Amino acid sequence: MTGRATEGGTGDGIEGGAEGGAEGTAGGGAEGGSEAATGTAAGAGGSAWAPLREPVFRALWLATLAGNAGTWMQTVGAQWMVVHEPDAATWVSLVQTATTAPVLLFALPAGALADALDRRRLLLAVQGSLFLIATGLTALAWLDHLPPPLLLIFTFLLGCGQALTLPSWQAVIPEVVRHDQLPAASALGAVNTNLARSAGPAVAGLLVAHFGSGTVFALNALSFLVFAVALLRWRRPAPPPVRRPEHFGSALRAGGRYVRYSPVIRRILGRVLLFVLPGSVVWGLLPLVASEELGMGASGYGVLLAALGVGAIAGALLMPRARRLLRTDQMIVGSGLVYGAALLVTALVPNRFAVVPALVAAGLAWMMLVSRMNAAMQLALPNWVRARALAIYQLVFAGGQALGAFGWGQVASAFGLRHTFGLAAASLLAGLLTVRLWPVHTHEEEDHSPAVFWAEPHLMLQPHLNDGPVLVTAVFRVPEGNAAAFEGAMRRVAGSRRRTGATQWGLFRDGADPGSFVEVYLVPTWEEHLRQHEGRLTGDDERAEERAIALAEGPPEVRHLLPSGAEAKHSD
């Protein structure tokens, strides 16, 4: 199986899905009063294993564990098939590239699909396709008709399944656990990945040695069926009906626009990148540390990977307590200091009895920071754009790992492993100096559930959905004493407008009538503006608008200005 847990439509429209719909706890409203309160709620909601008490989450989590183990077994089997080929190093590296490249290429389109289609049905379709691909790969391996180029093609196709699965799976999690259990669910995702990373390669090595690569390919194919059965047993509530399927291109642009104009999301992505870029040195160069610095063979490399996995599991167990005791920025600094210290030990103390405990600490720090940022993303996103924004998160995470591993590999070739790990540690610690300058405030008390509070527009002209751009104006009467406070309140409104569809926004004051303020914003099409009316706005957007209106003399006078050349017809 490919990428079911992580550490971290076409033509005229996309059928199905739920624009702005919320299934139960999806998206989550305000369940607490502050970040500290939400940390307490997470603790009160149960232990680190509390989400596993939810039957649907437990079944999907166990199926994901089997699938992630299958992914690691698949990778080992594929790499072993090419180790005896001429230029084996190139073929081995190409197997890894074929596995990860689809995530970088297709994460954003996959996120748009996951937001537009029914996520359960999309996951089922992907698992069925992956089962057929993996079955074909197994048959060719058993028949000994699998040359390296064909192996890479199958590996790439399985990687495409990973790219399609990741955003949907991440977006499904808030639908199957309570809002206050999301941080623990995110930590369990990291535990899942690290358990699979620890067990999968070891089991695959034994199976490949005794039965050949075809056997692990068959087990990976079976894992897709396991996940499909878990999905079939989940009776997902029917999402609210969608009036209009969202066009694929506009869906991609809307996802990028939301992330661009969401300060919380940008800070989370930036912090992930500042951690993953230097932190990826471990994942990229650990085999060389085992062989060249510590004189350990393949089994020793497995011990080092297991140390990272043990640390990650310990981090998951400590996560609820850490959330109660530490603010987000304190957790970022603490995790960064521990991980940086582990890198320094690896660089300066070439002794396995020192490096193994250091890697346990590194696994703990990596899990705590990555799962904290993942949970913060889940909590900060409304349902209508969740999968697209999580796809961008995956793109940043996977891209940072890929670029970091490549870059540190070049540095190691030029200056050696010790200097490379030392430089990575220094880079990581330097990034921590920016925490005070760019803090991460997750605002978990905000309400991201859908809120339909705008009145339906009543026009004498009925525009076509594709007509645009549309210029919306709102005229406010504001007492002189409230002018400064009103301008401050409208800055929050500006973010809401831009996140939900506006490409340009401005607030103007009438020179001849200082009490008249005019808000102006431009939306690409009439359809895009209707989506603002019908579910993209959230409870927090509503409160921001209410605060601005409270400072005015009443609700604004709203007008919709259409293109003069647009084909519009008089309404009946």
XYZ file of C-alpha atoms in Angstrom:
572
model
C 0.000 0.000 0.000
C 1.259 3.511 -0.677
C 1.109 6.425 1.696
C -2.036 5.916 3.759
C -0.564 7.640 6.776
C 2.021 10.327 6.722
C 4.374 12.107 9.063
C 3.972 14.502 8.262
C -12.426 16.016 -11.802
C -12.095 17.262 -15.248
C -13.870 18.875 -18.156
C -16.999 20.813 -17.303
C -17.067 19.932 -13.646
C -16.370 17.415 -10.928
C -19.311 15.368 -9.741
C -20.190 14.812 -6.092
C -18.342 15.978 -2.998
C -19.323 18.600 -0.497
C -18.472 22.246 -1.082
C -18.563 23.815 2.297
C -20.401 20.867 3.819
C -19.470 19.600 7.234
C -19.879 16.013 8.245
C -20.378 15.866 11.972
C -17.183 17.094 13.512
C -15.392 17.798 10.242
C -13.706 21.152 10.248
C -14.596 21.577 13.871
C -15.987 24.570 15.627
C -14.743 26.275 18.729
C -14.499 23.666 21.426
C -12.326 25.612 23.786
C -11.387 29.127 24.716
C -7.660 29.188 24.053
C -4.804 27.091 22.801
C -4.098 25.993 26.343
C -7.718 25.098 26.794
C -7.692 22.947 23.694
C -4.607 21.210 25.001
C -6.475 20.421 28.195
C -9.431 19.247 26.186
C -7.179 16.880 24.303
C -6.008 15.458 27.569
C -9.528 15.290 28.937
C -10.668 13.585 25.754
C -8.517 10.587 26.620
C -4.975 9.287 26.391
C -2.710 9.252 23.371
C -4.634 6.156 22.248
C -8.115 7.658 22.762
C -8.961 7.959 19.027
C -8.567 4.183 18.722
C -11.732 3.845 20.803
C -13.628 5.180 17.795
C -14.512 2.029 15.802
C -14.204 3.613 12.361
C -10.879 5.272 13.110
C -9.545 2.068 14.698
C -10.437 -0.026 11.656
C -8.954 2.489 9.232
C -5.848 2.932 11.401
C -5.176 -0.814 11.519
C -5.740 -1.098 7.772
C -3.359 1.802 7.280
C -0.736 0.087 9.431
C -0.922 -2.995 7.236
C -0.739 -0.806 4.158
C 2.221 1.267 5.309
C 4.111 -1.913 6.142
C 3.257 -3.105 2.633
C 4.701 0.107 1.204
C 8.040 -0.444 2.936
C 8.056 -4.082 1.912
C 7.305 -3.071 -1.677
C 10.250 -0.657 -1.675
C 12.646 -3.248 -0.295
C 11.476 -5.835 -2.825
C 11.791 -3.433 -5.740
C 15.266 -2.282 -4.720
C 16.447 -5.855 -4.196
C 15.382 -6.765 -7.721
C 17.885 -4.279 -9.186
C 20.854 -4.639 -6.827
C 22.556 -7.077 -9.174
C 21.950 -5.004 -12.312
C 24.787 -3.068 -13.966
C 24.951 0.422 -12.423
C 22.876 -0.838 -9.502
C 23.254 2.395 -7.490
C 21.434 4.329 -10.212
C 18.595 1.811 -10.440
C 18.166 1.727 -6.652
C 17.950 5.519 -6.480
C 15.499 5.573 -9.403
C 13.182 3.218 -7.478
C 13.026 5.779 -4.667
C 12.516 8.598 -7.161
C 9.686 6.740 -8.904
C 8.008 6.258 -5.522
C 8.167 9.885 -4.350
C 7.983 11.899 -7.591
C 4.198 11.429 -8.040
C 3.573 13.092 -4.667
C 5.408 16.196 -5.854
C 3.707 16.125 -9.258
C 0.131 15.279 -8.312
C -0.430 16.334 -4.685
C -2.297 19.528 -5.606
C -4.595 17.952 -8.227
C -5.262 15.101 -5.783
C -6.261 17.626 -3.131
C -8.690 19.304 -5.537
C -10.241 15.925 -6.336
C -10.552 15.056 -2.647
C -12.411 18.308 -1.942
C -14.706 17.908 -4.939
C -15.512 14.183 -4.831
C -16.890 11.939 -2.122
C -13.674 11.072 -0.278
C -14.716 7.577 0.714
C -15.634 6.675 -2.856
C -12.422 8.237 -4.167
C -10.339 6.196 -1.723
C -12.211 3.031 -2.677
C -11.609 3.644 -6.382
C -7.910 4.299 -5.774
C -7.484 1.151 -3.654
C -9.168 -0.963 -6.344
C -6.879 0.460 -9.022
C -3.799 -0.062 -6.863
C -4.813 -3.674 -6.193
C -4.926 -4.331 -9.948
C -1.566 -2.624 -10.511
C 0.104 -4.486 -7.635
C -1.395 -7.795 -8.796
C 0.055 -7.256 -12.277
C 3.432 -6.432 -10.748
C 3.288 -9.606 -8.637
C 2.454 -11.789 -11.633
C 5.296 -10.371 -13.713
C 7.746 -10.832 -10.825
C 6.741 -14.474 -10.342
C 7.017 -15.074 -14.100
C 10.455 -13.416 -14.096
C 9.350 -10.939 -16.788
C 10.123 -7.721 -14.934
C 13.105 -5.803 -16.359
C 14.163 -2.666 -14.415
C 12.421 -0.133 -16.734
C 9.099 -1.974 -16.378
C 9.611 -2.211 -12.614
C 10.045 1.574 -12.493
C 6.811 2.080 -14.442
C 4.846 -0.045 -11.957
C 6.567 1.702 -9.051
C 5.612 5.087 -10.497
C 1.977 3.997 -10.896
C 1.886 2.854 -7.275
C 3.374 6.228 -6.326
C 0.514 7.916 -8.181
C -1.817 5.990 -5.905
C 0.074 7.418 -2.940
C -0.398 10.935 -4.277
C -4.147 10.381 -4.705
C -4.549 8.712 -1.302
C -2.693 11.121 0.984
C -4.932 14.243 0.794
C -8.160 12.226 0.975
C -6.994 10.184 3.962
C -5.781 13.257 5.833
C -9.052 15.097 5.146
C -11.119 12.102 6.314
C -9.578 11.989 9.802
C -11.651 14.898 11.235
C -14.782 13.071 10.077
C -14.109 9.954 12.166
C -12.704 11.393 15.431
C -13.904 14.113 17.772
C -12.502 17.611 17.403
C -10.589 17.416 20.698
C -8.973 14.113 19.611
C -7.430 15.451 16.404
C -3.951 16.056 17.908
C -3.875 12.507 19.307
C -5.108 11.135 15.962
C -2.320 13.009 14.196
C 0.243 11.568 16.615
C -1.141 8.081 16.019
C -0.594 8.632 12.307
C 3.098 9.203 13.019
C 3.177 6.123 15.247
C 1.616 4.150 12.415
C 4.259 5.275 9.956
C 7.140 4.554 12.302
C 5.856 1.115 13.296
C 5.620 0.259 9.613
C 9.067 1.714 8.954
C 10.538 -0.415 11.742
C 8.816 -3.715 10.909
C 8.229 -3.542 7.152
C 11.845 -3.589 5.894
C 12.874 -6.306 8.356
C 10.005 -8.613 7.378
C 10.570 -7.851 3.690
C 14.234 -8.761 3.954
C 13.398 -12.196 5.345
C 10.670 -12.841 2.766
C 12.774 -11.698 -0.168
C 15.692 -13.853 0.975
C 13.519 -16.991 1.191
C 10.734 -16.474 -1.354
C 11.756 -13.611 -3.681
C 10.400 -10.133 -4.317
C 7.137 -11.401 -5.801
C 5.957 -12.444 -2.353
C 6.251 -8.964 -0.859
C 4.570 -7.507 -3.947
C 1.655 -9.904 -3.329
C 1.379 -8.849 0.317
C 1.359 -5.206 -0.745
C -1.487 -5.988 -3.156
C -3.372 -7.663 -0.331
C -2.975 -4.542 1.827
C -5.023 -2.540 -0.695
C -7.882 -4.985 -0.237
C -7.606 -4.679 3.559
C -7.931 -0.906 3.347
C -10.834 -1.181 0.884
C -12.716 -3.511 3.259
C -12.247 -1.020 6.115
C -13.629 1.748 3.887
C -16.617 -0.387 2.879
C -17.467 -0.976 6.547
C -17.505 2.787 7.181
C -20.994 4.198 6.693
C -20.114 7.797 5.979
C -23.020 10.243 6.512
C -24.283 11.677 3.254
C -22.709 15.120 2.685
C -24.943 18.089 1.860
C -25.840 18.256 -1.837
C -23.664 20.387 -4.092
C -25.474 22.883 -6.269
C -22.687 23.111 -8.830
C -19.621 20.902 -9.265
C -16.462 22.965 -8.955
C -14.267 23.224 -12.045
C -10.905 21.538 -11.656
C -8.784 24.570 -12.541
C -10.725 26.979 -10.348
C -10.583 24.460 -7.499
C -6.771 24.423 -7.703
C -6.625 28.219 -7.755
C -9.030 28.493 -4.830
C -6.877 26.141 -2.731
C -3.711 28.107 -3.471
C -5.492 31.393 -2.763
C -6.733 30.147 0.605
C -3.226 29.156 1.714
C -1.734 32.403 0.374
C -4.098 34.572 2.420
C -4.167 32.495 5.606
C -1.389 33.735 7.918
C -1.779 30.731 10.248
C -1.352 28.215 7.422
C 1.636 30.089 5.959
C 3.375 30.120 9.331
C 2.781 26.387 9.788
C 4.180 25.609 6.331
C 7.184 27.851 6.916
C 7.930 26.244 10.257
C 7.682 22.746 8.748
C 10.123 23.723 6.009
C 12.609 25.247 8.467
C 12.579 21.973 10.414
C 12.418 19.417 7.604
C 15.163 20.896 5.400
C 17.951 20.418 7.966
C 16.218 17.475 9.663
C 16.158 15.423 6.461
C 19.894 14.825 6.805
C 19.098 11.853 9.066
C 16.749 10.148 6.619
C 19.051 10.796 3.663
C 22.399 9.808 5.144
C 21.628 7.336 7.925
C 22.744 4.304 5.837
C 26.159 5.920 5.412
C 26.352 6.712 9.124
C 25.719 3.033 9.852
C 28.300 1.719 7.399
C 31.053 4.350 7.364
C 30.952 5.953 10.820
C 29.721 3.097 12.995
C 30.937 0.070 11.002
C 27.497 -1.531 11.075
C 25.984 -3.730 8.379
C 22.411 -4.001 7.131
C 21.156 -5.330 10.468
C 22.837 -2.424 12.234
C 21.092 -0.007 9.894
C 17.816 -1.678 10.904
C 18.687 -1.028 14.553
C 19.167 2.681 13.812
C 15.811 2.831 12.006
C 14.190 1.018 14.917
C 15.663 3.603 17.318
C 13.948 6.366 15.371
C 10.698 4.378 15.465
C 10.910 3.794 19.219
C 11.455 7.511 19.743
C 8.425 8.347 17.603
C 6.206 6.004 19.624
C 7.493 7.528 22.861
C 6.714 10.971 21.455
C 3.142 9.920 20.731
C 2.723 8.721 24.321
C 4.079 12.010 25.669
C 2.115 14.203 23.251
C -1.046 14.774 25.360
C 0.997 15.813 28.387
C 3.247 18.023 26.236
C 0.189 19.782 24.784
C -1.077 20.521 28.285
C 2.261 21.900 29.466
C 3.679 23.620 26.391
C 2.406 26.226 23.983
C 2.926 25.539 20.293
C 6.028 27.742 20.021
C 7.534 26.188 23.146
C 7.024 22.743 21.623
C 8.693 23.913 18.393
C 11.738 25.211 20.284
C 11.962 22.173 22.556
C 11.674 19.693 19.681
C 14.208 21.642 17.623
C 16.735 21.736 20.471
C 16.428 17.987 21.084
C 16.718 17.156 17.380
C 19.669 19.531 16.932
C 21.435 17.951 19.898
C 20.895 14.500 18.372
C 22.473 15.688 15.128
C 25.486 17.021 17.032
C 25.948 13.701 18.867
C 25.802 11.869 15.540
C 28.395 14.260 14.119
C 30.811 14.331 17.048
C 30.505 10.920 18.758
C 30.997 8.038 16.271
C 29.918 5.421 18.783
C 26.839 3.247 18.364
C 26.080 3.351 22.110
C 25.825 7.141 21.866
C 24.191 7.396 18.454
C 21.344 4.928 19.128
C 19.976 6.872 22.154
C 20.464 10.106 20.212
C 18.333 8.711 17.393
C 15.634 7.709 19.884
C 15.561 11.346 21.006
C 15.558 12.497 17.370
C 12.591 10.247 16.566
C 10.702 11.647 19.553
C 11.402 15.262 18.573
C 10.587 14.670 14.898
C 7.265 13.022 15.743
C 6.201 15.679 18.237
C 6.896 18.622 15.964
C 5.578 17.105 12.735
C 2.417 15.699 14.318
C 1.819 19.019 16.132
C 2.024 20.923 12.859
C -0.170 18.350 11.113
C -2.809 18.647 13.840
C -2.609 22.442 13.672
C -3.321 22.260 9.930
C -6.316 19.988 10.524
C -7.746 22.292 13.172
C -7.219 25.488 11.175
C -8.924 24.424 7.936
C -12.588 24.568 6.896
C -13.951 21.458 5.255
C -14.412 22.926 1.758
C -10.668 23.424 1.234
C -9.148 20.957 3.716
C -7.830 18.357 1.262
C -6.309 20.980 -1.055
C -4.511 22.750 1.781
C -3.307 19.435 3.226
C -2.021 18.532 -0.240
C 0.047 21.726 -0.184
C 1.291 20.698 3.263
C 2.317 17.305 1.869
C 3.995 19.019 -1.064
C 6.024 21.258 1.242
C 6.878 18.344 3.527
C 7.864 15.874 0.786
C 9.586 18.564 -1.262
C 11.564 19.727 1.769
C 12.676 16.177 2.493
C 13.644 15.522 -1.121
C 15.555 18.793 -1.550
C 17.156 18.457 1.866
C 18.303 14.881 1.306
C 19.762 15.782 -2.097
C 21.493 18.891 -0.774
C 22.985 17.186 2.267
C 24.159 14.345 0.047
C 26.142 16.854 -2.021
C 27.568 18.468 1.106
C 28.587 15.050 2.471
C 30.346 14.184 -0.788
C 32.380 17.375 -0.531
C 33.037 17.689 3.216
C 32.259 14.342 4.860
C 29.504 13.086 7.122
C 30.613 14.723 10.373
C 30.779 18.210 8.912
C 27.458 17.659 7.170
C 25.622 16.662 10.354
C 27.245 19.554 12.202
C 26.143 22.029 9.547
C 22.613 20.582 9.577
C 22.456 20.975 13.356
C 23.614 24.591 13.085
C 21.009 25.301 10.398
C 18.254 23.778 12.514
C 19.233 25.768 15.591
C 19.457 28.957 13.517
C 15.901 28.354 12.351
C 14.752 28.291 15.983
C 15.930 31.881 16.349
C 13.064 32.915 14.077
C 10.348 31.532 16.372
C 9.945 34.809 18.238
C 9.905 36.738 14.943
C 7.464 34.339 13.214
C 5.457 32.616 15.964
C 2.877 29.967 15.147
C -0.479 30.891 16.672
C -2.855 28.076 15.800
C -6.040 29.853 17.050
C -7.670 26.520 17.750
C -10.617 28.271 19.401
C -11.780 29.655 16.051
C -14.944 28.290 14.445
C -14.233 26.830 11.000
C -17.639 25.248 10.505
C -19.663 26.534 7.503
C -21.774 29.633 8.063
C -24.255 30.816 5.430
C -25.146 34.319 6.609
C -25.092 36.479 3.480
C -28.458 37.324 1.937
C -29.149 35.964 -1.534
C -28.256 38.621 -4.134
C -31.315 40.080 -5.906
C -30.398 41.359 -9.358
C -32.337 42.774 -12.272
C -29.812 41.082 -14.511
C -29.156 37.370 -14.222
C -25.463 36.755 -15.068
C -24.125 33.493 -16.405
C -21.983 31.522 -13.969
C -18.817 32.131 -15.990
C -19.368 35.894 -16.290
C -16.669 37.924 -14.608
C -14.868 39.476 -13.047
C -17.496 40.639 -10.587
C -16.902 43.802 -8.552
C -18.671 43.801 -5.183
C -19.026 47.044 -3.231
C -20.294 47.531 0.325
C -20.968 51.056 1.601
C -20.791 51.531 5.394
C -21.788 54.566 7.468
C -19.278 54.830 10.326
C -19.331 57.394 13.172
C -16.154 59.469 13.351
C -15.198 58.074 16.741
C -15.277 54.499 15.410
C -13.290 55.110 12.207
C -9.924 53.787 13.405
C -11.443 50.723 15.082
C -13.564 50.041 11.983
C -10.505 50.067 9.734
C -8.807 47.574 12.058
C -11.851 45.305 12.057
C -12.051 45.410 8.271
C -8.517 44.054 7.997
C -9.860 40.769 9.388
C -12.721 40.953 6.884
C -10.193 41.479 4.071
C -8.526 38.158 4.893
C -11.897 36.419 4.801
C -12.763 37.875 1.399
C -9.418 36.870 -0.113
C -9.377 33.365 1.347
C -12.842 32.603 -0.015
C -12.541 33.999 -3.545
C -11.524 37.653 -3.907
C -8.441 38.368 -5.998
C -8.301 42.062 -5.056
C -9.635 43.976 -2.049
C -9.633 47.570 -0.901
C -11.254 49.903 1.646
C -11.868 53.520 0.642
C -13.209 56.623 2.385
C -15.325 59.225 0.630
C -13.384 62.528 0.537
C -16.593 64.561 0.496
C -18.328 62.442 3.144
C -15.800 61.138 5.738
C -18.442 58.970 7.397
C -18.836 56.887 4.243
C -16.498 53.895 3.892
C -16.607 51.764 0.733
C -15.330 48.200 0.706
C -14.457 46.970 -2.801
C -13.379 43.493 -3.839
C -13.023 41.668 -7.132
C -14.054 38.026 -7.675
C -13.020 36.127 -10.862
C -16.510 34.892 -11.804
C -20.120 35.090 -10.686
C -19.950 31.392 -9.808
C -17.000 32.011 -7.508
C -18.930 34.750 -5.715
C -21.961 32.485 -5.298
C -19.697 29.954 -3.584
C -18.900 32.648 -1.024
C -22.633 32.942 -0.387
C -23.222 29.191 -0.204
C -20.699 27.681 2.175
C -17.117 28.916 1.937
C -17.548 31.368 4.795
C -17.107 30.094 8.350
C -18.366 30.979 11.798
C -15.158 32.924 12.422
C -15.690 34.896 9.185
C -19.192 35.727 10.412
C -17.891 37.017 13.742
C -15.258 39.145 11.982
C -17.948 40.726 9.810
C -20.255 41.266 12.791
C -17.484 43.099 14.657
C -17.040 45.477 11.732
C -20.799 46.066 11.328
C -21.111 46.742 15.086
C -18.782 49.722 14.631
C -20.906 51.101 11.777
C -24.407 52.575 11.899
C -25.882 49.404 10.430
C -25.425 46.802 7.720
C -23.779 48.021 4.502
C -25.458 48.685 1.197
C -24.100 45.951 -1.106
C -23.910 46.170 -4.880
C -22.754 43.659 -7.490
C -21.165 45.223 -10.577
C -21.032 42.968 -13.621
C -18.841 43.285 -16.737
C -20.451 45.644 -19.235
C -19.751 43.202 -22.068
C -20.968 40.093 -20.279
C -23.832 38.172 -21.782
C -26.522 38.763 -19.210
C -30.250 38.387 -19.590
C -33.121 40.063 -17.812
C -34.588 37.863 -15.091
C -38.233 36.879 -15.333
